[in-house]
XYZ file of C-alpha atoms in Angstrom:
641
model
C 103.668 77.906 120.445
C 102.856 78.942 124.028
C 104.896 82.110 125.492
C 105.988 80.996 129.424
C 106.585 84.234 130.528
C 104.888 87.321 130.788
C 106.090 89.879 128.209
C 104.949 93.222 127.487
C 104.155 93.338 123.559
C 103.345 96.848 123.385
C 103.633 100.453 125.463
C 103.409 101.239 127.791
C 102.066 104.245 125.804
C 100.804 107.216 128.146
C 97.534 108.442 126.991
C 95.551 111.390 128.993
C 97.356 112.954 131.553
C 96.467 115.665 134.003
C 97.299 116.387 137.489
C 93.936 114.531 138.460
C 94.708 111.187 136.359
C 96.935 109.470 134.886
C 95.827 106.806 131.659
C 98.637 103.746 130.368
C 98.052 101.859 127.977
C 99.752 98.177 127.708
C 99.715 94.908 125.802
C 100.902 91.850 128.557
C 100.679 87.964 126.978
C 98.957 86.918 130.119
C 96.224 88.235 132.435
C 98.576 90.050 135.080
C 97.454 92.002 138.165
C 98.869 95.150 137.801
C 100.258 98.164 140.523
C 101.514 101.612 139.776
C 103.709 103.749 141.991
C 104.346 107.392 140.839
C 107.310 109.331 142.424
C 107.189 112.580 142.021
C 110.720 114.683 142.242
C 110.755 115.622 146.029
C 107.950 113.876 146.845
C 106.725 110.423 148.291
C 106.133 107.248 146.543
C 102.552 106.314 145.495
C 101.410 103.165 144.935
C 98.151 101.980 143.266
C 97.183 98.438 143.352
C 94.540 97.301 140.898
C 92.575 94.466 140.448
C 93.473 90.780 141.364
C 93.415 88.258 138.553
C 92.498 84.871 139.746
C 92.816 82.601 136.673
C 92.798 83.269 132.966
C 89.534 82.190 132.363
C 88.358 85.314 135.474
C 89.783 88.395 134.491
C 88.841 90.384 137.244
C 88.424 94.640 136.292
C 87.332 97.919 138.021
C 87.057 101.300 136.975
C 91.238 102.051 136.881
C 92.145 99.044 135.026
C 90.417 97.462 132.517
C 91.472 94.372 130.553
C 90.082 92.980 127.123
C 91.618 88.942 126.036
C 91.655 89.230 122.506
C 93.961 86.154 122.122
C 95.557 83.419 124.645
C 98.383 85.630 124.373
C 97.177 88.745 123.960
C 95.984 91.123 127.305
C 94.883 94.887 126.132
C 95.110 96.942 129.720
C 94.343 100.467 130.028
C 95.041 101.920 133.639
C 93.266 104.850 134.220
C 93.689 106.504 137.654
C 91.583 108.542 139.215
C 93.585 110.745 142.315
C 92.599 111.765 145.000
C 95.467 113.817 145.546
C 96.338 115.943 142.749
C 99.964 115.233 141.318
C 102.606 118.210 141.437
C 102.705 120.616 137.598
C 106.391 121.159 135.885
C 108.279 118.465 137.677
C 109.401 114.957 136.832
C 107.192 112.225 138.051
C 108.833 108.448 137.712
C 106.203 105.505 137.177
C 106.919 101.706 137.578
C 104.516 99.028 137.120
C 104.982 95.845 138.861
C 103.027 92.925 137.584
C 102.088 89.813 139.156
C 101.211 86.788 137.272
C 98.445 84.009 138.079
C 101.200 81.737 139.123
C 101.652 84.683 141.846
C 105.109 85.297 140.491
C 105.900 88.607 140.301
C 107.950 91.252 137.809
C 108.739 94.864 137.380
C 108.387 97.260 134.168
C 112.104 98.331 133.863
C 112.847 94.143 134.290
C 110.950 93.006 131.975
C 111.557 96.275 129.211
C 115.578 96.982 130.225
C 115.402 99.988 127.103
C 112.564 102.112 128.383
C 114.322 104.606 130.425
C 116.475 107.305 129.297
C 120.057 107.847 130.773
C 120.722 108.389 134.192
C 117.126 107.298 134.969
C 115.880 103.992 136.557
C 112.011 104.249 135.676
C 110.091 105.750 132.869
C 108.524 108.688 133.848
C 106.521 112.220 132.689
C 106.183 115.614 133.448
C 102.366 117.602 133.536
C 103.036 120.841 132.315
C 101.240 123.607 133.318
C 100.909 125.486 130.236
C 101.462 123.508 126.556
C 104.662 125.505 125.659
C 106.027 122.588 123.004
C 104.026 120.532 121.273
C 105.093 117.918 119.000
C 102.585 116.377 116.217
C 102.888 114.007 113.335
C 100.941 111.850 111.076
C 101.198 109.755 108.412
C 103.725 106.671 109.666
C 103.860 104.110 106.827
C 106.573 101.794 107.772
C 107.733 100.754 104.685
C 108.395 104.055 103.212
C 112.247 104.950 102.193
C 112.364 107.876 104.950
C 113.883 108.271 108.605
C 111.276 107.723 111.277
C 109.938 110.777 112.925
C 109.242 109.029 116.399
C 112.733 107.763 116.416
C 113.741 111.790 116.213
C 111.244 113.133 118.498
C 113.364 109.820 120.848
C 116.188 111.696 120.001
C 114.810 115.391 120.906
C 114.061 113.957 124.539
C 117.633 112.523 124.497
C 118.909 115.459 124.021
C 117.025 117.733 126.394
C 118.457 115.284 128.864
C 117.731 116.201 132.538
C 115.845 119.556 131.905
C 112.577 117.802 131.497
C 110.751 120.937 132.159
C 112.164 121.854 128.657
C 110.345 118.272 127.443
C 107.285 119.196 124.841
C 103.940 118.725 126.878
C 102.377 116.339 124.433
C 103.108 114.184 121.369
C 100.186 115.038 119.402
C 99.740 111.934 116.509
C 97.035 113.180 113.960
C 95.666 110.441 111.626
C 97.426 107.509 109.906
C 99.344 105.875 112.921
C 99.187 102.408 110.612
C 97.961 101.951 107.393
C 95.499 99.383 107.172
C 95.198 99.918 103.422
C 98.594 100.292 102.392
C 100.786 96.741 103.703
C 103.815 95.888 102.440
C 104.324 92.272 101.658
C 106.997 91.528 104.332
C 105.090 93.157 106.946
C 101.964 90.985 105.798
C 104.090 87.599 106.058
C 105.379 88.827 109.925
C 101.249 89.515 110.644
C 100.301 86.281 109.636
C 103.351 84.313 111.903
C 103.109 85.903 114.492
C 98.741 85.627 114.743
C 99.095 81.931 115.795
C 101.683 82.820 118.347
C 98.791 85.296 119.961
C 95.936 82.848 120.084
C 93.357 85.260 117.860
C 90.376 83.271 117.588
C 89.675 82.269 113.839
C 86.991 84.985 112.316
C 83.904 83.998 109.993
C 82.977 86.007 106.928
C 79.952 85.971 104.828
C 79.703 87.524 101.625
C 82.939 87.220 101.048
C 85.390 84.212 98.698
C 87.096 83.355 101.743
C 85.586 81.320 104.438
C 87.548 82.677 107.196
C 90.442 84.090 109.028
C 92.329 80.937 109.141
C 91.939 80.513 105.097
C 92.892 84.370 104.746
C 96.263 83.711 107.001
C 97.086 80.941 105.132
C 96.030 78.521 101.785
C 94.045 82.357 100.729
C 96.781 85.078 102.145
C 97.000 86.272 98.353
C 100.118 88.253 99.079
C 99.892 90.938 96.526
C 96.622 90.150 95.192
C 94.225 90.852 97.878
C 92.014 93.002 95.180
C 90.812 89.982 93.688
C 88.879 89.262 97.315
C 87.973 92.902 97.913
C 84.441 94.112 97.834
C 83.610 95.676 93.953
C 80.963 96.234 92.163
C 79.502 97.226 88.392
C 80.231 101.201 88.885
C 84.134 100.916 89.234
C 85.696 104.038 88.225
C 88.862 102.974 85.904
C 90.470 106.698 85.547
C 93.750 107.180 87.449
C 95.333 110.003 88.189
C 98.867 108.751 89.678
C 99.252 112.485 90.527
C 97.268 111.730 93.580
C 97.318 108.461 94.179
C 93.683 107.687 93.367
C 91.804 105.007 93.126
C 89.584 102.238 90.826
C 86.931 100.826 93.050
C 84.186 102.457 94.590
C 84.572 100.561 97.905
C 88.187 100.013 98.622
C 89.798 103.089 96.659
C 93.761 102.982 97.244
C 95.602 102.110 94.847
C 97.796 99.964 97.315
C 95.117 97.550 97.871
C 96.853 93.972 97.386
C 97.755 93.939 100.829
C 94.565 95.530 102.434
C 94.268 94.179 106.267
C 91.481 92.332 106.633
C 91.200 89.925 109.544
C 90.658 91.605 113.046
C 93.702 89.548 114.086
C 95.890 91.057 111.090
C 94.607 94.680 112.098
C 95.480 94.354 115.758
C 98.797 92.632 115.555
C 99.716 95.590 112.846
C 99.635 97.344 115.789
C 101.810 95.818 117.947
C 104.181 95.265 114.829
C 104.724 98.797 114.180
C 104.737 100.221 117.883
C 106.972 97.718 119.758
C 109.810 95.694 118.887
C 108.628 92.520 120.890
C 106.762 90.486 118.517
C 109.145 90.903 115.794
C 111.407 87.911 117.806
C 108.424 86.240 117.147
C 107.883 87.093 113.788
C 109.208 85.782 110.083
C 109.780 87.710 107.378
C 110.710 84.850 104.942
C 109.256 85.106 101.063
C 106.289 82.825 101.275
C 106.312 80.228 98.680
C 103.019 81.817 97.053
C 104.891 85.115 96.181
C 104.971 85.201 92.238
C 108.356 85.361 90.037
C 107.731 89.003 89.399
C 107.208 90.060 93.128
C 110.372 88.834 94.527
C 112.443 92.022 93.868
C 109.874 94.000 95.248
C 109.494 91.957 98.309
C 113.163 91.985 98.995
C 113.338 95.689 98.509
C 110.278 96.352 100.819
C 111.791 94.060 103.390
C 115.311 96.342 103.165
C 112.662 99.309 104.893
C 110.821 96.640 107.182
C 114.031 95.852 108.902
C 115.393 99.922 108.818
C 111.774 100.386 110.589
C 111.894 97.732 113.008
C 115.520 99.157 114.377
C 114.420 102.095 115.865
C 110.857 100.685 117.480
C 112.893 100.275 120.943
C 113.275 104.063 120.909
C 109.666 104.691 119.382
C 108.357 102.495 122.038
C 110.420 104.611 124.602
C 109.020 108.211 123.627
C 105.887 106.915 123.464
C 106.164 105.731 127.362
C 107.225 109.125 128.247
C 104.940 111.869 126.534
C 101.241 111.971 126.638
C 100.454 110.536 123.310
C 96.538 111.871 122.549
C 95.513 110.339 118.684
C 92.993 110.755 115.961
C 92.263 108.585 113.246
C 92.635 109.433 110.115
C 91.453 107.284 106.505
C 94.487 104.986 106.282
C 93.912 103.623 109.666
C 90.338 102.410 108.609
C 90.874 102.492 104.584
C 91.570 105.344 101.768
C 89.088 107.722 101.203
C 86.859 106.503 104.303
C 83.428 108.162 104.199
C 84.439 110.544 101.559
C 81.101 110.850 99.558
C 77.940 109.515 100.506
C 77.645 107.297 97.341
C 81.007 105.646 99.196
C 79.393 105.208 102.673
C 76.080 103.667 100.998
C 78.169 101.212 98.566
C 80.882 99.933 101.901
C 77.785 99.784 104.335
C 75.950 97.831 102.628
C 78.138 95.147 101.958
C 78.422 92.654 104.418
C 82.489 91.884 103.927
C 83.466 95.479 103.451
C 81.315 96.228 106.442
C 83.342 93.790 108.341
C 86.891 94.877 107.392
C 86.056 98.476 108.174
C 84.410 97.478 111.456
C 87.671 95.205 112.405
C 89.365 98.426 111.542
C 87.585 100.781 113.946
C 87.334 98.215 116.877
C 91.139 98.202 116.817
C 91.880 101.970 116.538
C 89.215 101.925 120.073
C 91.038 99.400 121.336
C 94.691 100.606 120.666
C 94.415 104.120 120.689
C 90.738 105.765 121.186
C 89.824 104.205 124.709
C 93.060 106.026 125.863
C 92.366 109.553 124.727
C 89.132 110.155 126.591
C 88.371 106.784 128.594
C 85.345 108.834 130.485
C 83.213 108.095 126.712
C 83.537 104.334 126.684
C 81.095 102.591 128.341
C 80.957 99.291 130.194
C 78.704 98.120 128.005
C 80.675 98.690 124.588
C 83.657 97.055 126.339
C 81.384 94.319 127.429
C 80.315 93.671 123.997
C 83.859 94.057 122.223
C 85.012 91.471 125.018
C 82.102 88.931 123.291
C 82.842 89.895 120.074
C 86.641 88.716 120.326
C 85.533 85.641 122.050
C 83.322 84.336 118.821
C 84.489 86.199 115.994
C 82.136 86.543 112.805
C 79.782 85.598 114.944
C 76.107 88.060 115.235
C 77.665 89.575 118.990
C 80.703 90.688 116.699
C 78.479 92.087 113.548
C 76.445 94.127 116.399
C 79.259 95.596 118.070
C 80.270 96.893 115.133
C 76.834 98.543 114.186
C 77.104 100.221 117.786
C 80.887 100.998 116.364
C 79.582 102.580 113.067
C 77.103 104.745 115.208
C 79.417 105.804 117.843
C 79.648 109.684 117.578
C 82.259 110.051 120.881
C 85.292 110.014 118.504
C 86.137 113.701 118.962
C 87.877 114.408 122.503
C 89.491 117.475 124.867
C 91.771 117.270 127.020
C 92.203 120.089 129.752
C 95.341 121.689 129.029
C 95.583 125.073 129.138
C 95.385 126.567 126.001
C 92.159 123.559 125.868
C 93.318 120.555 123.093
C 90.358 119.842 121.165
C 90.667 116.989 118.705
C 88.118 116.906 115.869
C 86.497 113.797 114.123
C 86.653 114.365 110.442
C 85.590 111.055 109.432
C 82.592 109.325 110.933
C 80.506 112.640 111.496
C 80.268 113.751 107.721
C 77.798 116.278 106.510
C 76.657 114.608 102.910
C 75.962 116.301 99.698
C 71.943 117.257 99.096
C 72.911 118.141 95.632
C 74.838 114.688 94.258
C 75.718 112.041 96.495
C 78.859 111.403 94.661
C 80.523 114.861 95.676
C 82.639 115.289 98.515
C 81.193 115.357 102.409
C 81.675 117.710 104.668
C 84.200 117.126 107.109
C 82.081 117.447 109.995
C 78.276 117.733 110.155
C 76.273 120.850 111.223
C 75.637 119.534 114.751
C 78.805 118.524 115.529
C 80.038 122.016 113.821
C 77.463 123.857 116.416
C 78.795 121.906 119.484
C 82.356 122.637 118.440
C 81.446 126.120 118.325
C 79.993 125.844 121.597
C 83.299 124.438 123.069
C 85.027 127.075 121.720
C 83.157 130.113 123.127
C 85.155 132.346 125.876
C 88.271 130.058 125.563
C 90.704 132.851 125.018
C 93.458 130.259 123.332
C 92.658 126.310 121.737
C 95.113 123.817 120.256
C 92.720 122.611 117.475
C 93.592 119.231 115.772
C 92.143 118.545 112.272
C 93.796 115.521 110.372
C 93.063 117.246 107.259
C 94.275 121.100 107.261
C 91.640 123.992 107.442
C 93.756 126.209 105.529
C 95.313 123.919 102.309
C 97.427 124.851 99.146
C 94.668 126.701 97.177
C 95.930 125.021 93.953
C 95.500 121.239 94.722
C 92.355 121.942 95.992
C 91.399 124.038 92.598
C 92.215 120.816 91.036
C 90.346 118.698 93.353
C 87.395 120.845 92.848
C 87.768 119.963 88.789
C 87.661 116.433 89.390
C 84.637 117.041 91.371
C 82.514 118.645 89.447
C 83.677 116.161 87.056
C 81.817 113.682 89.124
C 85.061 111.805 90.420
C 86.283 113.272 93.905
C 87.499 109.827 94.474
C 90.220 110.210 91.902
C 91.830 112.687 93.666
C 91.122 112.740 97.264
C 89.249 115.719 97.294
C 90.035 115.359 101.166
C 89.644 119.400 102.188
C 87.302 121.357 104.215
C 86.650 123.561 101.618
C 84.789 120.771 98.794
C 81.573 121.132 100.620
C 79.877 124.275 100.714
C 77.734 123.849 103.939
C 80.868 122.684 106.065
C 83.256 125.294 104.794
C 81.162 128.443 105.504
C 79.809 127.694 109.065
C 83.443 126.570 109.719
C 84.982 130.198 108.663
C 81.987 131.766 110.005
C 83.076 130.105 113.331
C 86.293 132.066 112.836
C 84.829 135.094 112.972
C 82.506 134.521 116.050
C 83.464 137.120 118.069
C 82.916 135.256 121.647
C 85.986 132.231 120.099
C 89.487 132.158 121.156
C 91.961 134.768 120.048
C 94.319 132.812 118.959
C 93.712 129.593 117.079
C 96.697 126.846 116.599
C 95.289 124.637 114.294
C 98.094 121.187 113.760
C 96.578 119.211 110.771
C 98.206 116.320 108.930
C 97.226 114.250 106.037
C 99.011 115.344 102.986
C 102.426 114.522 103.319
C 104.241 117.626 102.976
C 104.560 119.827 106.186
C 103.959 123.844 105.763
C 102.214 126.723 108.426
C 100.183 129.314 107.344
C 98.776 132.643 108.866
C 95.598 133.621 108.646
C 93.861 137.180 109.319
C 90.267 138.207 108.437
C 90.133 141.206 106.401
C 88.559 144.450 107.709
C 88.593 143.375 110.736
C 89.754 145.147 113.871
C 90.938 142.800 116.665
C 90.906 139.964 114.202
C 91.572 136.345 115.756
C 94.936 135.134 115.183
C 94.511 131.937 112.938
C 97.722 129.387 112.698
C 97.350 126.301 110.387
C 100.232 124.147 110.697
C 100.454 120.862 109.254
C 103.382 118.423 109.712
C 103.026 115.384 107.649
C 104.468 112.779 107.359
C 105.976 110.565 110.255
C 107.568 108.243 107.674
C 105.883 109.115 104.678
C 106.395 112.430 102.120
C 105.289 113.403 98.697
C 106.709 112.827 95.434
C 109.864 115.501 95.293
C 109.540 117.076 91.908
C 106.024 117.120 91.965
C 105.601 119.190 95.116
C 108.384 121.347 94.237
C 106.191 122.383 90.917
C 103.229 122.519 92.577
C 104.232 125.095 95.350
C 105.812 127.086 92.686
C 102.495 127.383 90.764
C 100.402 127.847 93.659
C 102.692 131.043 94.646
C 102.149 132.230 91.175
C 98.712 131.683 90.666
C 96.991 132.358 94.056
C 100.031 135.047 94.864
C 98.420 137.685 97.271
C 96.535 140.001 94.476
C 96.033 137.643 92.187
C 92.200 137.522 90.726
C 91.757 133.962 91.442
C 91.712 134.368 95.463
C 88.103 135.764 94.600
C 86.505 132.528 93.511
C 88.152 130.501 96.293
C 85.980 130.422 99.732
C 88.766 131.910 102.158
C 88.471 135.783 100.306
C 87.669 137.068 103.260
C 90.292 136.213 104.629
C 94.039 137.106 104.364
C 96.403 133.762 104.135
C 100.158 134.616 104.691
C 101.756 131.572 103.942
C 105.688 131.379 106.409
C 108.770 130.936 104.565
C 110.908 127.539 105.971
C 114.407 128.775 106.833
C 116.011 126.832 104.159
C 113.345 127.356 101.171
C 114.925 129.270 98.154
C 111.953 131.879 96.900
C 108.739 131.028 96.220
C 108.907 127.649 98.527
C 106.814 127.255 100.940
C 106.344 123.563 101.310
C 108.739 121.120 103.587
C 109.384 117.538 101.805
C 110.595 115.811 104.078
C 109.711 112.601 106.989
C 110.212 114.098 110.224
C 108.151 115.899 112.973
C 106.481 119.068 113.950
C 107.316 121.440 116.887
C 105.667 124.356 118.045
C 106.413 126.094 121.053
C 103.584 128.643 122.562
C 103.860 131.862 124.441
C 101.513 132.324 127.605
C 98.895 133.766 125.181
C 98.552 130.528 123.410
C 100.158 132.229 120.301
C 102.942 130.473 118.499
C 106.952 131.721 119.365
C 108.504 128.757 117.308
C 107.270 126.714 114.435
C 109.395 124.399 113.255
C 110.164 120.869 111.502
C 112.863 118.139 112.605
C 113.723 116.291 110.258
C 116.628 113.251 110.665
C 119.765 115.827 110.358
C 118.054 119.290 110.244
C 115.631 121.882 112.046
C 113.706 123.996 109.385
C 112.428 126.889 110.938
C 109.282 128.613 109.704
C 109.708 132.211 109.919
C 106.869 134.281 111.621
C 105.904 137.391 109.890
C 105.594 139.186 113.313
């Protein structure tokens, strides 16, 4: 099937913004040249024109727009302008793209996308704040989980602000999990694989692996449901399960939600598009394949019933997206569960050639979709060269060596120069392994990259620090995490916390106490699937920082009810303020106030619920409002100051 017309598949999705540049990021189906025109309020018109396209075959790039084919259909832009003329702070600024096709026919944004404005606007548009004042942040967006969508509410916030944009949050901070790779429901695995040949992907080899290649895997091999039987394994399988925390079996690929594990790079990019846009879902099917078994079919049907709920509100995803700067960080479920938690687990995936591949397909989507946007300054020509010859022969030894350069790439982490400064943390690829047992957890971060965090920090009198996994957790889970541990299975319980490893966790509270670090610390964390905010004092200390962990998880995604409800009981009775077990946990130096939510009964502390976080910040960089919107509700956590 060949698409005529130029369509926009994805975004646009504004990535760094600042009054010196201005970063889009777009999927077209054909090679398009491309101009911008910003209007700010009061100001004149400016118009950018990019590069010139002169056939599909010559896709012609310079430094502010950048193009990668990675089908016949399928055009990844990012647009990142460089101005000469700084852009006016705290007002509206309307952007349209025009785009003009190799047949020299020519099309505007708001044309081709009639949904992307809000009322009583006729472009998209932003505002550069200043100062962040509100900040929203999220994680954890599975779309097939039975919750509201909290995108589709932080659509509705802007909505509601209406024309006040200066009253519009400054960024909309997404912390880890923005797909998960690992976790596919059936439905949304059928739309992946009809709407690939619609894209042009090129078909991908594997070695060391029971499927040939991508073509097989889309089709006669798609093993809906069953995709464990093809996964890397091996002899050391661990069979304990602890459903508590959804754990795992196999040493490589450790969810328990396996039997729809992405693959294919084609199935990993086009999971993108499928669960930020609406546009290839008129493309897609959702009908039962044949090859789904007797005792599936209830469970497809019911998955599907959440597919479709998702898929209504991607229009108004798609349209929050285009108007807040959207900075990201991956987290495990965008690669796989329990990436590069132990050492023993980095050794086992690397070293297979298939599981190599699948996390590599991984990663080289997450640059291509969402880190090339945050900090485009740290990608080089020459990694976008070789990702460009990768996609055109994939499997082939171009594509296996990109994604050893992938694998070694230590440029994850990112600022942005917002005032407080938002530094994002990489908690994944920069571990800091076990010298005792290779099998227990890794530290989140290394020592260097610890040290040059430090450095970053030093005389900034405020930060916005983003770790996917909070600093400050609930002491009990990570008691019990700690068990399992020294039990010599961390992967049965995601012992996914800062304080597992010894090394990581004291330089990282030492750095707390540094006396030339910011004064206040915001710290917005995800992960977990329950949202709660903390705050955090060191004892005997005059003119002690002010520490605020603050996690809001998930997106569409929460924790099993009961469950959390006993588990924040007994972690206020057990780790209660002068309670004797504080002394054997790594933090006793320092004084954790947990905040009550406005509509918690006593003794809860935790919010269950899919929604979004939203902090607003006073000119000191210290928090005013915490808060969580959920679908019809604000909880309010209440500051103890």
């Amino acid at each position: 099937m060949q698409l005529p017309d130029v369509k926009v598949l994805a975004g646009p999705i504004l990535k760094k913004l600042t009054v010196n540049e201005v970063t889009l990021w777009l999927v077209t189906t054909q090679p398009v040249s491309i101009s911008v025109t910003l209007t700010p309020d009061g100001h004149e018109a400016q118009t950018y024109n990019l590069n010139q396209n002169k056939s599909d075959s010559e896709i012609v790039s310079n430094p502010e727009h950048r193009c990668i084919k990675s089908g016949e259909h399928l055009y990844i832009h990012l647009i990142h302008i460089r101005l000469t003329t700084p852009l006016p702070a705290d007002c509206w600024i309307g952007y349209q793209l025009g785009f003009t096709c190799i047949d020299s026919t020519s099309i505007k944004l708001t044309d081709l996308l009639t949904d992307i404005c809000y009322p009583h606007r006729s472009t998209p548009g932003f505002v550069i704040h200043s100062r962040l004042r509100k900040i929203l942040h999220g994680s954890c967006r599975k779309p097939h989980h039975d919750s509201p969508d909290g995108l589709v509410i932080a659509d509705k916030l802007l909505a509601e602000i209406g024309g006040d944009v200066t009253q519009w949050p400054s960024l909309l901070m997404m912390s880890g999990d923005q797909i998960y790779a690992d976790d596919v429901a059936a439905p949304m695995l059928t739309a992946i694989h009809s709407v690939i040949p619609t894209l042009g992907i090129a078909n991908e080899t594997f070695t060391q692996s029971n499927v040939p290649d991508s073509h097989a895997l889309h089709n006669a091999q798609a093993l809906y449901n069953k995709r464990v039987k093809i996964l890397p394994s091996d002899a050391s399988s661990q069979t304990l399960r602890i459903p508590l925390f959804k754990s795992a079996e196999k040493p490589v690929f450790t969810t328990v939600h396996a039997n729809n594990h992405l693959v294919s790079f084609a199935e990993m990019i086009t999971m993108y598009l499928l669960c930020w846009s609406p546009e290839c879902w008129s493309m897609a099917s959702t009908v039962m394949p044949q090859s789904i078994d007797e005792q599936n079919m209830a469970s497809y049907q019911a998955e599907l019933v959440l597919i479709e709920q998702f898929i209504s509100g991607l229009n108004r995803t798609r349209r929050v997206m285009a108007h807040l700067p959207c900075p990201m960080m991956f987290d495990d479920h965008d690669v796989t569960d329990d990436w590069n938690l132990t050492a023993d687990w980095e050794q086992t995936a690397y070293g297979n050639a298939f599981s190599r591949r699948i996390i590599g397909n991984a990663l080289m989507a997450y640059l291509l979709c969402q880190g090339w946007g945050n900090a485009p300054e740290k990608f080089s020509d020459e990694l976008l060269d070789n990702i460009q010859l990768s996609l055109n022969d994939l499997g082939a030894a171009q594509h296996n060596l990109t994604i050893d350069q992938l694998l070694d790439f230590e440029q994850w982490h990112y600022h942005w120069p917002t005032c407080p400064k938002l530094l994002v943390l990489d908690t994944r690829t920069q571990r800091w392994w076990s010298e005792s047992n290779l099998n227990k957890p890794s530290g989140l971060m290394d020592w260097e990259s610890l040290t040059e965090l430090q450095q970053t920090l030093i005389n900034e009198p405020a930060v916005v620090l983003v770790s996917p996994a909070p600093i400050f957790g609930v002491k009990l889970i990570e008691a019990i995490q700690r068990v399992f541990t020294r039990l010599g299975k961390p992967l049965m319980v995601d012992a996914e916390n800062w304080m597992a490893h010894p090394g990581s966790a004291n330089y990282l509270l030492n750095l707390f106490t540094h006396r030339q670090t910011p004064q206040n610390f915001v710290i917005l964390s995800g992960d977990v699937h329950y949202s709660y905010a903390y705050h955090v004092k060191i004892k005997r200390r005059r003119n002690s920082p002010d520490i605020w962990q603050i996690t809001s998880s998930g997106l569409r995604n929460t924790f099993p009810e009961n469950l959390l409800n006993w588990l924040d009981r007994l972690n206020r009775w057990l780790y209660a303020p002068y309670s004797p077990l504080n002394a054997f946990t790594k933090r006793r130096n320092m004084r954790v106030t947990p905040l009550k939510p406005s509509h918690a009964s006593a003794g809860e502390r935790l919010v269950n619920g899919s929604g979004i976080g939203l902090v607003e910040l006073d000119e000191a960089g210290k928090p005013v409002l915490i808060s969580q919107l959920l679908v019809d509700e604000q909880i309010h956590f209440i500051l103890d100051d």
